[in-house]
XYZ file of C-alpha atoms in Angstrom:
310
model
C -199.836 -207.043 35.982
C -200.344 -209.361 32.875
C -197.651 -209.923 29.916
C -199.765 -207.605 27.845
C -199.770 -204.724 30.617
C -195.938 -205.164 30.857
C -195.209 -204.829 27.078
C -197.754 -202.068 26.958
C -195.969 -200.252 29.901
C -192.290 -201.052 28.183
C -193.627 -199.589 25.073
C -194.905 -196.451 26.400
C -191.408 -195.982 28.426
C -189.411 -196.694 25.106
C -191.747 -193.944 23.346
C -191.732 -191.639 26.330
C -187.886 -191.461 26.432
C -187.419 -191.365 22.699
C -189.729 -188.433 22.260
C -188.338 -186.709 25.303
C -184.867 -187.114 23.715
C -185.991 -185.813 20.518
C -187.486 -182.548 22.130
C -184.294 -182.126 23.879
C -182.376 -182.711 20.391
C -184.920 -180.072 18.693
C -183.985 -177.418 21.369
C -180.303 -178.114 20.898
C -181.026 -177.493 16.925
C -182.480 -174.075 17.789
C -179.282 -173.344 19.842
C -176.980 -174.558 16.791
C -179.210 -172.373 14.290
C -179.087 -169.029 16.630
C -175.409 -169.644 17.196
C -174.727 -170.084 13.235
C -176.721 -167.461 12.785
C -175.041 -165.072 15.199
C -171.799 -165.924 13.560
C -173.094 -165.411 10.180
C -173.823 -161.829 11.391
C -170.078 -161.137 12.354
C -170.756 -161.703 16.267
C -167.830 -163.275 17.903
C -169.160 -163.753 21.305
C -169.749 -167.714 22.336
C -169.477 -166.870 26.059
C -172.259 -164.336 25.962
C -174.569 -166.489 24.016
C -174.080 -169.452 26.506
C -174.470 -166.869 29.535
C -178.375 -165.820 28.907
C -179.085 -169.673 29.213
C -177.558 -169.860 32.424
C -178.967 -166.889 33.779
C -182.553 -168.146 32.762
C -182.026 -171.346 34.691
C -180.835 -169.415 37.758
C -183.696 -167.223 37.857
C -186.447 -169.948 37.099
C -185.267 -173.161 39.134
C -183.399 -170.825 41.770
C -186.516 -169.412 42.800
C -187.969 -172.897 43.385
C -185.128 -173.752 45.183
C -185.466 -170.997 47.593
C -188.895 -171.250 47.977
C -188.153 -175.016 48.970
C -185.737 -173.797 51.526
C -183.850 -177.045 51.103
C -179.950 -177.747 51.852
C -177.676 -178.722 49.334
C -177.288 -182.689 49.355
C -174.079 -182.664 46.875
C -171.353 -180.223 47.435
C -171.044 -177.174 45.587
C -167.548 -177.534 44.205
C -168.982 -180.713 42.177
C -171.120 -178.280 40.580
C -168.430 -175.814 39.662
C -166.717 -178.433 38.198
C -169.558 -179.834 35.827
C -170.431 -176.309 34.985
C -166.913 -175.244 34.007
C -166.480 -178.327 31.772
C -169.935 -177.598 30.056
C -169.141 -173.679 29.610
C -165.861 -174.716 27.915
C -168.020 -177.349 25.702
C -170.505 -174.829 24.735
C -167.442 -172.203 23.889
C -165.915 -174.814 21.611
C -168.999 -175.648 19.705
C -170.119 -172.044 19.415
C -166.404 -170.630 18.434
C -166.443 -173.604 15.707
C -169.319 -171.879 13.922
C -166.905 -169.145 13.363
C -165.140 -171.181 11.031
C -167.295 -174.419 9.798
C -170.575 -175.292 8.827
C -173.018 -177.114 10.866
C -172.621 -179.950 9.106
C -168.870 -180.258 9.566
C -169.339 -179.330 13.363
C -171.573 -182.735 13.308
C -168.555 -184.834 13.581
C -167.906 -183.545 17.028
C -171.337 -185.426 18.100
C -169.749 -188.942 16.977
C -166.761 -188.615 19.180
C -169.140 -187.433 22.115
C -170.955 -190.554 21.962
C -167.698 -192.825 22.047
C -166.491 -190.871 25.210
C -169.887 -190.991 26.994
C -169.901 -194.680 26.920
C -166.309 -194.937 28.086
C -166.690 -192.500 30.962
C -170.095 -194.032 32.329
C -168.542 -197.591 32.011
C -165.415 -196.334 34.057
C -167.134 -194.073 36.549
C -170.760 -194.988 36.765
C -170.415 -198.653 36.252
C -172.680 -198.735 33.491
C -173.047 -202.182 31.573
C -173.929 -202.250 27.834
C -175.344 -205.222 25.994
C -174.699 -206.086 22.534
C -178.294 -204.841 21.496
C -177.336 -201.354 23.155
C -173.795 -201.265 20.931
C -175.923 -202.289 17.809
C -178.602 -199.438 18.584
C -175.738 -196.860 19.073
C -173.871 -198.138 15.863
C -176.978 -197.380 14.088
C -177.557 -193.857 15.262
C -173.662 -193.302 14.248
C -174.010 -194.477 10.865
C -177.241 -192.538 10.381
C -175.319 -189.440 11.058
C -172.647 -190.353 8.728
C -175.159 -190.523 5.936
C -176.049 -186.915 6.811
C -172.116 -186.036 6.448
C -172.379 -188.192 2.975
C -175.446 -186.355 1.731
C -173.861 -182.902 2.752
C -177.448 -181.139 2.218
C -175.723 -178.005 1.748
C -176.516 -176.352 5.170
C -173.649 -174.064 5.654
C -169.748 -181.645 26.061
C -169.797 -185.221 26.919
C -168.008 -185.213 30.273
C -170.408 -183.061 31.833
C -173.393 -184.980 31.014
C -171.727 -188.045 32.735
C -171.313 -185.824 35.894
C -174.982 -184.255 35.537
C -176.242 -188.040 35.231
C -174.735 -188.828 38.508
C -176.015 -185.765 40.285
C -179.610 -186.107 38.770
C -179.786 -189.498 39.857
C -179.216 -188.743 43.427
C -180.809 -185.475 44.415
C -183.343 -184.649 41.623
C -183.023 -182.069 38.841
C -184.221 -178.899 40.649
C -181.081 -178.295 42.900
C -179.009 -179.800 39.681
C -180.234 -177.381 37.348
C -180.202 -174.359 39.789
C -176.572 -174.877 40.667
C -175.398 -175.817 37.154
C -177.262 -172.592 35.989
C -175.684 -170.265 38.568
C -171.943 -171.691 38.464
C -172.239 -171.949 34.633
C -173.460 -167.978 34.683
C -170.492 -167.056 37.108
C -168.025 -168.992 35.071
C -169.345 -167.211 31.716
C -169.139 -163.698 33.560
C -165.568 -164.432 34.304
C -164.753 -165.473 30.721
C -166.362 -163.101 29.093
C -164.705 -160.298 30.936
C -161.158 -161.826 30.289
C -161.669 -162.735 26.695
C -165.002 -160.889 25.086
C -164.831 -157.458 26.506
C -163.513 -155.871 22.935
C -165.410 -158.544 20.747
C -168.725 -157.198 22.389
C -167.558 -153.284 22.166
C -167.225 -153.990 18.406
C -170.690 -155.603 17.739
C -172.802 -153.591 15.420
C -176.175 -154.215 17.442
C -179.191 -154.765 15.565
C -182.629 -156.433 15.989
C -181.417 -159.497 14.060
C -178.287 -159.624 16.474
C -180.540 -159.352 19.596
C -182.728 -161.799 18.398
C -180.086 -164.512 17.934
C -179.106 -163.931 21.637
C -182.603 -163.871 22.927
C -183.256 -167.236 20.826
C -179.974 -169.018 21.865
C -181.064 -167.986 25.464
C -184.584 -169.334 25.094
C -183.681 -172.518 23.294
C -180.689 -173.164 25.793
C -183.037 -172.928 28.964
C -185.243 -175.552 27.212
C -182.450 -177.457 26.422
C -181.102 -177.706 29.935
C -184.327 -177.923 31.751
C -185.213 -181.291 29.570
C -181.794 -182.870 29.883
C -181.994 -183.968 33.222
C -185.480 -185.750 32.371
C -183.567 -187.647 29.880
C -180.835 -188.602 32.145
C -183.180 -189.689 34.834
C -185.127 -191.824 32.380
C -181.934 -193.577 31.002
C -178.532 -191.862 31.122
C -175.837 -190.090 29.568
C -175.455 -192.318 26.363
C -178.848 -192.524 25.229
C -178.933 -188.532 25.655
C -176.089 -188.298 23.640
C -177.391 -190.424 20.983
C -180.390 -188.509 20.940
C -178.485 -185.382 20.209
C -177.379 -186.771 16.822
C -180.701 -185.882 15.182
C -180.183 -182.100 16.635
C -177.960 -181.373 13.446
C -180.833 -183.040 11.316
C -183.509 -180.679 13.055
C -181.236 -177.801 12.181
C -181.596 -178.569 8.754
C -185.298 -179.103 8.824
C -185.570 -175.459 10.445
C -182.996 -174.105 7.411
C -185.545 -175.959 4.851
C -188.633 -174.163 6.270
C -186.791 -170.781 6.386
C -184.667 -170.834 3.574
C -186.419 -173.300 1.305
C -183.375 -175.567 0.858
C -183.467 -178.872 -0.509
C -182.488 -181.806 1.231
C -180.815 -185.224 -0.276
C -182.754 -188.339 -0.015
C -179.925 -189.714 2.248
C -180.836 -186.902 4.860
C -184.425 -189.133 5.389
C -182.708 -192.497 5.541
C -180.343 -191.276 8.207
C -183.056 -189.904 10.217
C -184.815 -193.211 9.774
C -181.802 -195.120 11.007
C -181.215 -192.897 14.107
C -184.841 -193.225 15.054
C -184.567 -197.141 14.801
C -181.284 -197.059 16.667
C -182.813 -195.062 19.639
C -185.857 -197.524 19.691
C -183.249 -200.351 19.995
C -181.031 -198.759 22.535
C -184.050 -197.698 24.570
C -185.695 -201.094 24.377
C -182.705 -202.879 25.779
C -182.070 -200.477 28.722
C -182.774 -202.440 31.894
C -181.722 -199.655 34.214
C -178.598 -201.260 34.981
C -177.049 -198.003 35.505
C -179.451 -196.812 38.346
C -177.412 -195.481 41.473
C -178.457 -195.488 45.052
C -180.111 -192.764 46.268
C -178.207 -190.283 48.809
C -179.161 -190.143 52.480
C -180.416 -186.984 54.178
C -177.847 -184.973 55.780
C -174.893 -186.715 54.048
C -172.694 -183.875 52.819
C -170.021 -185.880 51.037
C -171.823 -188.263 49.227
C -170.475 -187.875 45.662
C -166.724 -188.420 46.683
C -167.854 -191.907 48.303
C -170.052 -193.252 45.737
C -167.312 -192.698 43.089
C -164.847 -195.385 42.282
C -161.908 -195.395 44.897
C -159.555 -194.828 41.928
C -161.381 -191.805 40.784
C -161.320 -190.215 44.100
C -157.790 -190.560 44.604
C -157.231 -188.708 40.997
């Protein structure tokens, strides 16, 4: 292949990764919007909101897994751990909307990026270039501008674990088991902590629509997430999600005709440039070897020895 073809292929890959990341980010924005709207309607049921997303994933991808009749290639207890961490992360974010605005909750995203970089470096052996750090810094800077503009708009560790699993066995098994155990964990915690809250909810078409909307957006988000993780990794995934709050502002602008500060557009541009810089310098250095068929304890042996002992 000549140099022109290589450059064209590289450009297409960068465009694919960035667009896929933004589609995932937009689905997360829909989740945030429905969660915030649910809180504004007086509903305090963060575990129940997540439950419907996990249920949809289990029904759709579980049917595909059963049709294929394939055995699990990663032990089930690893999926339980990842699902548990994700459910708690969703709970904290959804719960935050009971007390804060979407703009304030955005601060969590900044720290997610930092922790994902640290975790992927420690446990997955990912090597980052100076250009990638520069791209990540541009994304976070863009997000800070959103916080400064304050347009008036009222789970990082699980992503690392999911990246590891997806690059080993593919997304069908991962999404199915992730959805199944996420649903089971949500049911247990709903029964323990949200039973009285659900009994006190004044059910209306608006409230029901927030649950349905969150379930659809959540299933989209979790279906697209493995594609981004396969294409690049958890760090780019979380960098892409920095624009989710910007997409939420767009949704509110169209629905409620709110005005947006000029810094908002600058921040969106900075995040976009940062994602392109990061994607352009990603050389698949974090690709992990495929697992062999019939090996039932692959994950513990492929993790660093220190991590297994912990």
